[in-house]
Amino acid sequence: MTLPIRPELAGLEPYGAPQLDVTARLNVNENPYAPPDAVVDAIAAAVRKAAEGLNRYPDRDFLLLRGDLAAYLAAESHVDFLEPRNIWAANGSNEVMLHLHQAFGGPGRKVLSFAPTYSMYPEYARDTLTDFVTLPRRADFTLDIDAATAAIRDVAPVMVIVASPNNPTGTALPLVHVEALLAAAADVPGGCLVVIDEAYAEFRRRGVPSAASLIPAHPHLAVSRTMSKAFALAGAGWATSPRTRRSSMRCASCACRTT
Ligand SMILES: Cc1ncc(COP(=O)(O)O)c(C=O)c1O
């Protein structure tokens, strides 16, 4: 029997980095250290409490969680202006990215990124029928910022996505370059969101500011963060944007791979 799978998905290999039985799983960028017992106990107690209310749909606004995430960003990234309404949380930053594509992408719309980069980006685009356009990075994996801003003007994407630090190269994007991307995006007819994927932000050099510090002046900036790497949770991810209003919580394993 033939099932009506979308033709462009037929025959595709499912995404899947090999799950190797080794200590350091560099191909999925997992933290090799398990969470401490105290964290495991706290999670177990919280799950127990949550289970008492499983007959109800969860609170769709998740204000406590979003407030806690804002407090974390204030402590870790010195961005003390975020409120719960600025935070969006989902089942990993993968899901946050998918939500962004569902909201902003779609047929006839383009997303621009800079290769080589995280191999899931084209998949979010494919799954939402969004065109995925890449500009090559320079030989040292930095962005040619003039070429990048020119590409934003030429391609007129609905979103520009840059990982900083980048996967798989570890390259950071200086804030002045984020600002240059934001300036170019502001001129795109119909609007363009700049998404800075800070999955590895906690590993940046001391004193380097998060792109989230630019949020107050740039309503078309979203910054995604995750608990799957530095927190050794491969579980909790969130994004911030001045325009986000709702939230949900993630608890799923990271399905990433390096390109
Ligand atoms: C650059 C980048 N962004 C996002 C993710 C996805 O992380 P999460 O576990 O939050 O879905 C990864 C995972 O490897 C990544 O490398």
mmCIF file of N, CA, C and O in Angstrom, residues 91-183:
data_model
loop_
_atom_site.group_PDB
_atom_site.id
_atom_site.type_symbol
_atom_site.label_atom_id
_atom_site.label_comp_id
_atom_site.label_asym_id
_atom_site.label_seq_id
_atom_site.Cartn_x
_atom_site.Cartn_y
_atom_site.Cartn_z
ATOM 1 N N ASN A 91 10.769 22.365 23.860
ATOM 2 C CA ASN A 91 11.469 21.094 24.045
ATOM 3 C C ASN A 91 12.820 21.131 23.344
ATOM 4 O O ASN A 91 13.023 20.513 22.302
ATOM 5 N N GLY A 92 13.733 21.878 23.926
ATOM 6 C CA GLY A 92 15.057 22.027 23.332
ATOM 7 C C GLY A 92 15.078 23.192 22.368
ATOM 8 O O GLY A 92 14.044 23.614 21.846
ATOM 9 N N SER A 93 16.274 23.709 22.126
ATOM 10 C CA SER A 93 16.340 24.830 21.197
ATOM 11 C C SER A 93 16.007 24.379 19.786
ATOM 12 O O SER A 93 15.609 25.181 18.948
ATOM 13 N N ASN A 94 16.131 23.066 19.521
ATOM 14 C CA ASN A 94 15.647 22.558 18.226
ATOM 15 C C ASN A 94 14.177 22.897 18.038
ATOM 16 O O ASN A 94 13.756 23.319 16.962
ATOM 17 N N GLU A 95 13.387 22.699 19.098
ATOM 18 C CA GLU A 95 11.954 22.969 18.967
ATOM 19 C C GLU A 95 11.687 24.476 18.896
ATOM 20 O O GLU A 95 10.793 24.920 18.186
ATOM 21 N N VAL A 96 12.496 25.244 19.640
ATOM 22 C CA VAL A 96 12.352 26.701 19.548
ATOM 23 C C VAL A 96 12.569 27.141 18.096
ATOM 24 O O VAL A 96 11.802 27.939 17.538
ATOM 25 N N MET A 97 13.623 26.596 17.477
ATOM 26 C CA MET A 97 13.923 26.956 16.083
ATOM 27 C C MET A 97 12.781 26.536 15.157
ATOM 28 O O MET A 97 12.408 27.262 14.235
ATOM 29 N N LEU A 98 12.246 25.348 15.425
ATOM 30 C CA LEU A 98 11.134 24.897 14.586
ATOM 31 C C LEU A 98 9.940 25.837 14.736
ATOM 32 O O LEU A 98 9.298 26.216 13.757
ATOM 33 N N HIS A 99 9.681 26.251 15.987
ATOM 34 C CA HIS A 99 8.578 27.208 16.203
ATOM 35 C C HIS A 99 8.820 28.494 15.422
ATOM 36 O O HIS A 99 7.892 29.059 14.832
ATOM 37 N N LEU A 100 10.070 28.965 15.432
ATOM 38 C CA LEU A 100 10.371 30.198 14.693
ATOM 39 C C LEU A 100 10.088 30.006 13.204
ATOM 40 O O LEU A 100 9.537 30.887 12.539
ATOM 41 N N HIS A 101 10.468 28.834 12.694
ATOM 42 C CA HIS A 101 10.194 28.562 11.269
ATOM 43 C C HIS A 101 8.700 28.447 11.007
ATOM 44 O O HIS A 101 8.212 28.888 9.967
ATOM 45 N N GLN A 102 7.982 27.836 11.955
ATOM 46 C CA GLN A 102 6.532 27.722 11.761
ATOM 47 C C GLN A 102 5.878 29.096 11.763
ATOM 48 O O GLN A 102 4.922 29.351 11.041
ATOM 49 N N ALA A 103 6.414 29.996 12.589
ATOM 50 C CA ALA A 103 5.812 31.328 12.696
ATOM 51 C C ALA A 103 6.234 32.250 11.553
ATOM 52 O O ALA A 103 5.435 33.060 11.079
ATOM 53 N N PHE A 104 7.489 32.141 11.143
ATOM 54 C CA PHE A 104 8.004 33.126 10.188
ATOM 55 C C PHE A 104 8.291 32.545 8.801
ATOM 56 O O PHE A 104 8.380 33.290 7.829
ATOM 57 N N GLY A 105 8.513 31.222 8.715
ATOM 58 C CA GLY A 105 8.858 30.620 7.427
ATOM 59 C C GLY A 105 7.615 30.248 6.644
ATOM 60 O O GLY A 105 6.534 30.776 6.870
ATOM 61 N N GLY A 106 7.809 29.311 5.710
ATOM 62 C CA GLY A 106 6.678 28.848 4.906
ATOM 63 C C GLY A 106 6.969 28.989 3.420
ATOM 64 O O GLY A 106 8.000 29.550 3.024
ATOM 65 N N PRO A 107 6.064 28.486 2.587
ATOM 66 C CA PRO A 107 6.291 28.501 1.141
ATOM 67 C C PRO A 107 6.564 29.914 0.629
ATOM 68 O O PRO A 107 5.901 30.867 1.022
ATOM 69 N N GLY A 108 7.572 30.019 -0.226
ATOM 70 C CA GLY A 108 7.905 31.307 -0.828
ATOM 71 C C GLY A 108 8.756 32.185 0.069
ATOM 72 O O GLY A 108 9.104 33.302 -0.313
ATOM 73 N N ARG A 109 9.095 31.691 1.274
ATOM 74 C CA ARG A 109 9.904 32.484 2.205
ATOM 75 C C ARG A 109 11.296 31.868 2.339
ATOM 76 O O ARG A 109 11.460 30.664 2.187
ATOM 77 N N LYS A 110 12.271 32.713 2.653
ATOM 78 C CA LYS A 110 13.653 32.229 2.695
ATOM 79 C C LYS A 110 14.297 32.482 4.054
ATOM 80 O O LYS A 110 14.037 33.503 4.693
ATOM 81 N N VAL A 111 15.155 31.519 4.425
ATOM 82 C CA VAL A 111 15.997 31.670 5.609
ATOM 83 C C VAL A 111 17.441 31.695 5.121
ATOM 84 O O VAL A 111 17.818 30.919 4.246
ATOM 85 N N LEU A 112 18.220 32.604 5.676
ATOM 86 C CA LEU A 112 19.629 32.725 5.283
ATOM 87 C C LEU A 112 20.526 32.311 6.447
ATOM 88 O O LEU A 112 20.304 32.725 7.595
ATOM 89 N N SER A 113 21.541 31.486 6.132
ATOM 90 C CA SER A 113 22.531 31.141 7.146
ATOM 91 C C SER A 113 23.904 31.069 6.478
ATOM 92 O O SER A 113 24.023 31.345 5.280
ATOM 93 N N PHE A 114 24.919 30.710 7.255
ATOM 94 C CA PHE A 114 26.295 30.823 6.776
ATOM 95 C C PHE A 114 27.018 29.506 7.015
ATOM 96 O O PHE A 114 27.199 29.091 8.164
ATOM 97 N N ALA A 115 27.409 28.838 5.928
ATOM 98 C CA ALA A 115 27.962 27.489 6.009
ATOM 99 C C ALA A 115 29.490 27.500 6.135
ATOM 100 O O ALA A 115 30.136 28.406 5.600
ATOM 101 N N PRO A 116 30.084 26.518 6.825
ATOM 102 C CA PRO A 116 29.416 25.396 7.476
ATOM 103 C C PRO A 116 28.795 25.820 8.805
ATOM 104 O O PRO A 116 29.343 26.654 9.517
ATOM 105 N N THR A 117 27.662 25.204 9.112
ATOM 106 C CA THR A 117 27.014 25.484 10.385
ATOM 107 C C THR A 117 26.179 24.277 10.797
ATOM 108 O O THR A 117 26.268 23.211 10.186
ATOM 109 N N TYR A 118 25.370 24.454 11.824
ATOM 110 C CA TYR A 118 24.619 23.343 12.427
ATOM 111 C C TYR A 118 23.717 22.670 11.375
ATOM 112 O O TYR A 118 22.925 23.346 10.715
ATOM 113 N N SER A 119 23.845 21.363 11.297
ATOM 114 C CA SER A 119 23.204 20.643 10.198
ATOM 115 C C SER A 119 21.689 20.524 10.331
ATOM 116 O O SER A 119 21.028 20.067 9.406
ATOM 117 N N MET A 120 21.129 20.937 11.472
ATOM 118 C CA MET A 120 19.666 20.887 11.590
ATOM 119 C C MET A 120 18.995 22.077 10.894
ATOM 120 O O MET A 120 17.791 22.021 10.600
ATOM 121 N N TYR A 121 19.731 23.171 10.679
ATOM 122 C CA TYR A 121 19.078 24.368 10.127
ATOM 123 C C TYR A 121 18.330 24.072 8.822
ATOM 124 O O TYR A 121 17.167 24.450 8.675
ATOM 125 N N PRO A 122 18.969 23.373 7.850
ATOM 126 C CA PRO A 122 18.204 23.092 6.623
ATOM 127 C C PRO A 122 16.988 22.197 6.876
ATOM 128 O O PRO A 122 16.006 22.248 6.123
ATOM 129 N N GLU A 123 17.070 21.399 7.946
ATOM 130 C CA GLU A 123 15.937 20.497 8.209
ATOM 131 C C GLU A 123 14.728 21.265 8.748
ATOM 132 O O GLU A 123 13.584 20.974 8.399
ATOM 133 N N TYR A 124 14.954 22.277 9.623
ATOM 134 C CA TYR A 124 13.816 23.088 10.079
ATOM 135 C C TYR A 124 13.165 23.756 8.866
ATOM 136 O O TYR A 124 11.945 23.872 8.775
ATOM 137 N N ALA A 125 14.012 24.219 7.951
ATOM 138 C CA ALA A 125 13.495 24.906 6.759
ATOM 139 C C ALA A 125 12.709 23.929 5.892
ATOM 140 O O ALA A 125 11.562 24.205 5.502
ATOM 141 N N ARG A 126 13.293 22.777 5.625
ATOM 142 C CA ARG A 126 12.616 21.780 4.800
ATOM 143 C C ARG A 126 11.255 21.412 5.388
ATOM 144 O O ARG A 126 10.246 21.347 4.682
ATOM 145 N N ASP A 127 11.233 21.202 6.713
ATOM 146 C CA ASP A 127 10.003 20.727 7.350
ATOM 147 C C ASP A 127 8.899 21.772 7.328
ATOM 148 O O ASP A 127 7.726 21.443 7.536
ATOM 149 N N THR A 128 9.272 23.027 7.123
ATOM 150 C CA THR A 128 8.259 24.083 7.095
ATOM 151 C C THR A 128 8.122 24.686 5.690
ATOM 152 O O THR A 128 7.559 25.764 5.530
ATOM 153 N N LEU A 129 8.661 23.962 4.699
ATOM 154 C CA LEU A 129 8.557 24.385 3.288
ATOM 155 C C LEU A 129 9.173 25.767 3.057
ATOM 156 O O LEU A 129 8.721 26.536 2.211
ATOM 157 N N THR A 130 10.202 26.056 3.847
ATOM 158 C CA THR A 130 10.904 27.337 3.731
ATOM 159 C C THR A 130 12.177 27.110 2.912
ATOM 160 O O THR A 130 12.841 26.088 3.065
ATOM 161 N N ASP A 131 12.527 28.049 2.036
ATOM 162 C CA ASP A 131 13.778 27.907 1.271
ATOM 163 C C ASP A 131 14.962 28.207 2.185
ATOM 164 O O ASP A 131 14.932 29.190 2.936
ATOM 165 N N PHE A 132 15.986 27.383 2.097
ATOM 166 C CA PHE A 132 17.176 27.568 2.929
ATOM 167 C C PHE A 132 18.331 28.004 2.032
ATOM 168 O O PHE A 132 18.718 27.291 1.109
ATOM 169 N N VAL A 133 18.855 29.183 2.304
ATOM 170 C CA VAL A 133 19.918 29.754 1.471
ATOM 171 C C VAL A 133 21.156 29.914 2.340
ATOM 172 O O VAL A 133 21.059 30.385 3.486
ATOM 173 N N THR A 134 22.323 29.501 1.823
ATOM 174 C CA THR A 134 23.543 29.707 2.619
ATOM 175 C C THR A 134 24.560 30.517 1.836
ATOM 176 O O THR A 134 24.643 30.453 0.620
ATOM 177 N N LEU A 135 25.329 31.267 2.599
ATOM 178 C CA LEU A 135 26.487 31.977 2.076
ATOM 179 C C LEU A 135 27.692 31.304 2.732
ATOM 180 O O LEU A 135 27.650 31.029 3.934
ATOM 181 N N PRO A 136 28.764 31.037 1.966
ATOM 182 C CA PRO A 136 29.910 30.388 2.621
ATOM 183 C C PRO A 136 30.612 31.314 3.599
ATOM 184 O O PRO A 136 30.680 32.524 3.383
ATOM 185 N N ARG A 137 31.110 30.749 4.690
ATOM 186 C CA ARG A 137 31.979 31.498 5.593
ATOM 187 C C ARG A 137 33.353 31.646 4.950
ATOM 188 O O ARG A 137 33.660 30.949 3.980
ATOM 189 N N ARG A 138 34.176 32.525 5.526
ATOM 190 C CA ARG A 138 35.533 32.670 5.015
ATOM 191 C C ARG A 138 36.374 31.450 5.420
ATOM 192 O O ARG A 138 35.923 30.614 6.201
ATOM 193 N N ALA A 139 37.604 31.378 4.897
ATOM 194 C CA ALA A 139 38.449 30.201 5.146
ATOM 195 C C ALA A 139 38.683 29.982 6.642
ATOM 196 O O ALA A 139 38.834 28.842 7.093
ATOM 197 N N ASP A 140 38.675 31.079 7.432
ATOM 198 C CA ASP A 140 38.883 30.909 8.883
ATOM 199 C C ASP A 140 37.539 30.757 9.623
ATOM 200 O O ASP A 140 37.482 30.841 10.841
ATOM 201 N N PHE A 141 36.469 30.586 8.867
ATOM 202 C CA PHE A 141 35.105 30.335 9.374
ATOM 203 C C PHE A 141 34.424 31.564 9.972
ATOM 204 O O PHE A 141 33.333 31.460 10.527
ATOM 205 N N THR A 142 35.064 32.736 9.899
ATOM 206 C CA THR A 142 34.366 33.959 10.296
ATOM 207 C C THR A 142 33.412 34.362 9.172
ATOM 208 O O THR A 142 33.488 33.848 8.050
ATOM 209 N N LEU A 143 32.498 35.301 9.506
ATOM 210 C CA LEU A 143 31.602 35.813 8.466
ATOM 211 C C LEU A 143 32.292 36.944 7.722
ATOM 212 O O LEU A 143 32.942 37.792 8.336
ATOM 213 N N ASP A 144 32.122 36.960 6.405
ATOM 214 C CA ASP A 144 32.470 38.149 5.629
ATOM 215 C C ASP A 144 31.258 39.069 5.785
ATOM 216 O O ASP A 144 30.233 38.886 5.129
ATOM 217 N N ILE A 145 31.368 40.017 6.717
ATOM 218 C CA ILE A 145 30.174 40.740 7.138
ATOM 219 C C ILE A 145 29.613 41.614 6.007
ATOM 220 O O ILE A 145 28.390 41.789 5.898
ATOM 221 N N ASP A 146 30.495 42.119 5.140
ATOM 222 C CA ASP A 146 29.984 42.908 4.008
ATOM 223 C C ASP A 146 29.179 42.012 3.062
ATOM 224 O O ASP A 146 28.096 42.382 2.592
ATOM 225 N N ALA A 147 29.733 40.826 2.792
ATOM 226 C CA ALA A 147 29.010 39.889 1.920
ATOM 227 C C ALA A 147 27.714 39.437 2.597
ATOM 228 O O ALA A 147 26.677 39.264 1.936
ATOM 229 N N ALA A 148 27.772 39.269 3.926
ATOM 230 C CA ALA A 148 26.577 38.808 4.655
ATOM 231 C C ALA A 148 25.465 39.849 4.586
ATOM 232 O O ALA A 148 24.294 39.514 4.327
ATOM 233 N N THR A 149 25.813 41.111 4.801
ATOM 234 C CA THR A 149 24.766 42.145 4.768
ATOM 235 C C THR A 149 24.261 42.351 3.341
ATOM 236 O O THR A 149 23.072 42.592 3.133
ATOM 237 N N ALA A 150 25.171 42.201 2.364
ATOM 238 C CA ALA A 150 24.727 42.303 0.959
ATOM 239 C C ALA A 150 23.763 41.163 0.644
ATOM 240 O O ALA A 150 22.746 41.354 -0.045
ATOM 241 N N ALA A 151 24.071 39.966 1.177
ATOM 242 C CA ALA A 151 23.193 38.808 0.925
ATOM 243 C C ALA A 151 21.820 39.032 1.550
ATOM 244 O O ALA A 151 20.798 38.646 0.972
ATOM 245 N N ILE A 152 21.790 39.670 2.716
ATOM 246 C CA ILE A 152 20.483 39.949 3.335
ATOM 247 C C ILE A 152 19.674 40.867 2.417
ATOM 248 O O ILE A 152 18.478 40.658 2.193
ATOM 249 N N ARG A 153 20.338 41.854 1.870
ATOM 250 C CA ARG A 153 19.635 42.761 0.940
ATOM 251 C C ARG A 153 19.157 42.006 -0.299
ATOM 252 O O ARG A 153 18.030 42.177 -0.757
ATOM 253 N N ASP A 154 20.035 41.131 -0.879
ATOM 254 C CA ASP A 154 19.704 40.435 -2.132
ATOM 255 C C ASP A 154 18.642 39.359 -1.938
ATOM 256 O O ASP A 154 17.713 39.229 -2.725
ATOM 257 N N VAL A 155 18.817 38.562 -0.864
ATOM 258 C CA VAL A 155 17.940 37.391 -0.664
ATOM 259 C C VAL A 155 16.615 37.812 -0.033
ATOM 260 O O VAL A 155 15.586 37.191 -0.258
ATOM 261 N N ALA A 156 16.637 38.892 0.743
ATOM 262 C CA ALA A 156 15.447 39.347 1.483
ATOM 263 C C ALA A 156 14.812 38.200 2.280
ATOM 264 O O ALA A 156 13.632 37.861 2.096
ATOM 265 N N PRO A 157 15.594 37.571 3.183
ATOM 266 C CA PRO A 157 15.057 36.431 3.942
ATOM 267 C C PRO A 157 14.078 36.894 5.020
ATOM 268 O O PRO A 157 14.099 38.060 5.427
ATOM 269 N N VAL A 158 13.267 35.962 5.509
ATOM 270 C CA VAL A 158 12.425 36.271 6.671
ATOM 271 C C VAL A 158 13.210 36.076 7.961
ATOM 272 O O VAL A 158 12.861 36.643 8.992
ATOM 273 N N MET A 159 14.259 35.248 7.877
ATOM 274 C CA MET A 159 15.114 35.031 9.058
ATOM 275 C C MET A 159 16.560 34.859 8.625
ATOM 276 O O MET A 159 16.828 34.246 7.583
ATOM 277 N N VAL A 160 17.446 35.373 9.450
ATOM 278 C CA VAL A 160 18.885 35.123 9.310
ATOM 279 C C VAL A 160 19.286 34.367 10.568
ATOM 280 O O VAL A 160 18.978 34.814 11.678
ATOM 281 N N ILE A 161 19.937 33.214 10.398
ATOM 282 C CA ILE A 161 20.292 32.403 11.571
ATOM 283 C C ILE A 161 21.802 32.220 11.629
ATOM 284 O O ILE A 161 22.420 31.770 10.660
ATOM 285 N N VAL A 162 22.386 32.590 12.760
ATOM 286 C CA VAL A 162 23.825 32.408 12.960
ATOM 287 C C VAL A 162 24.046 31.770 14.324
ATOM 288 O O VAL A 162 23.536 32.268 15.333
ATOM 289 N N ALA A 163 24.796 30.678 14.337
ATOM 290 C CA ALA A 163 25.182 30.082 15.618
ATOM 291 C C ALA A 163 26.453 30.765 16.110
ATOM 292 O O ALA A 163 27.409 30.936 15.350
ATOM 293 N N SER A 164 26.441 31.170 17.385
ATOM 294 C CA SER A 164 27.624 31.822 17.964
ATOM 295 C C SER A 164 27.760 31.424 19.427
ATOM 296 O O SER A 164 26.890 31.777 20.222
ATOM 297 N N PRO A 165 28.811 30.661 19.787
ATOM 298 C CA PRO A 165 29.806 30.044 18.916
ATOM 299 C C PRO A 165 29.150 29.076 17.925
ATOM 300 O O PRO A 165 28.134 28.465 18.233
ATOM 301 N N ASN A 166 29.781 28.984 16.747
ATOM 302 C CA ASN A 166 29.205 28.173 15.674
ATOM 303 C C ASN A 166 29.506 26.687 15.878
ATOM 304 O O ASN A 166 30.547 26.324 16.392
ATOM 305 N N ASN A 167 28.582 25.865 15.492
ATOM 306 C CA ASN A 167 28.793 24.423 15.377
ATOM 307 C C ASN A 167 28.927 24.154 13.877
ATOM 308 O O ASN A 167 28.027 24.546 13.124
ATOM 309 N N PRO A 168 29.966 23.545 13.397
ATOM 310 C CA PRO A 168 31.001 22.786 14.099
ATOM 311 C C PRO A 168 32.328 23.519 14.237
ATOM 312 O O PRO A 168 33.319 22.878 14.564
ATOM 313 N N THR A 169 32.388 24.825 14.014
ATOM 314 C CA THR A 169 33.707 25.470 13.948
ATOM 315 C C THR A 169 34.100 26.178 15.240
ATOM 316 O O THR A 169 35.252 26.569 15.404
ATOM 317 N N GLY A 170 33.156 26.446 16.154
ATOM 318 C CA GLY A 170 33.468 27.142 17.403
ATOM 319 C C GLY A 170 33.648 28.642 17.216
ATOM 320 O O GLY A 170 34.024 29.336 18.167
ATOM 321 N N THR A 171 33.384 29.151 16.036
ATOM 322 C CA THR A 171 33.632 30.567 15.733
ATOM 323 C C THR A 171 32.568 31.460 16.369
ATOM 324 O O THR A 171 31.372 31.247 16.174
ATOM 325 N N ALA A 172 33.024 32.494 17.096
ATOM 326 C CA ALA A 172 32.074 33.442 17.703
ATOM 327 C C ALA A 172 31.796 34.584 16.724
ATOM 328 O O ALA A 172 32.641 34.922 15.891
ATOM 329 N N LEU A 173 30.604 35.168 16.850
ATOM 330 C CA LEU A 173 30.233 36.314 16.019
ATOM 331 C C LEU A 173 30.328 37.565 16.885
ATOM 332 O O LEU A 173 29.585 37.700 17.863
ATOM 333 N N PRO A 174 31.239 38.498 16.548
ATOM 334 C CA PRO A 174 31.356 39.702 17.383
ATOM 335 C C PRO A 174 30.039 40.482 17.395
ATOM 336 O O PRO A 174 29.298 40.491 16.410
ATOM 337 N N LEU A 175 29.783 41.178 18.521
ATOM 338 C CA LEU A 175 28.512 41.926 18.628
ATOM 339 C C LEU A 175 28.367 42.977 17.536
ATOM 340 O O LEU A 175 27.260 43.237 17.067
ATOM 341 N N VAL A 176 29.486 43.570 17.102
ATOM 342 C CA VAL A 176 29.369 44.575 16.024
ATOM 343 C C VAL A 176 28.845 43.928 14.744
ATOM 344 O O VAL A 176 28.139 44.571 13.962
ATOM 345 N N HIS A 177 29.177 42.668 14.542
ATOM 346 C CA HIS A 177 28.657 41.980 13.358
ATOM 347 C C HIS A 177 27.174 41.627 13.536
ATOM 348 O O HIS A 177 26.403 41.665 12.583
ATOM 349 N N VAL A 178 26.801 41.278 14.765
ATOM 350 C CA VAL A 178 25.366 41.053 15.015
ATOM 351 C C VAL A 178 24.609 42.349 14.707
ATOM 352 O O VAL A 178 23.561 42.341 14.048
ATOM 353 N N GLU A 179 25.172 43.461 15.148
ATOM 354 C CA GLU A 179 24.509 44.754 14.899
ATOM 355 C C GLU A 179 24.436 45.053 13.402
ATOM 356 O O GLU A 179 23.442 45.590 12.914
ATOM 357 N N ALA A 180 25.474 44.686 12.671
ATOM 358 C CA ALA A 180 25.459 44.912 11.212
ATOM 359 C C ALA A 180 24.375 44.057 10.560
ATOM 360 O O ALA A 180 23.647 44.534 9.662
ATOM 361 N N LEU A 181 24.243 42.810 11.002
ATOM 362 C CA LEU A 181 23.177 41.946 10.461
ATOM 363 C C LEU A 181 21.808 42.544 10.788
ATOM 364 O O LEU A 181 20.897 42.557 9.954
ATOM 365 N N LEU A 182 21.678 43.046 12.036
ATOM 366 C CA LEU A 182 20.393 43.626 12.453
ATOM 367 C C LEU A 182 20.057 44.856 11.613
ATOM 368 O O LEU A 182 18.895 45.049 11.218
ATOM 369 N N ALA A 183 21.070 45.673 11.322
ATOM 370 C CA ALA A 183 20.821 46.878 10.519
ATOM 371 C C ALA A 183 20.363 46.484 9.117
ATOM 372 O O ALA A 183 19.410 47.060 8.574
#
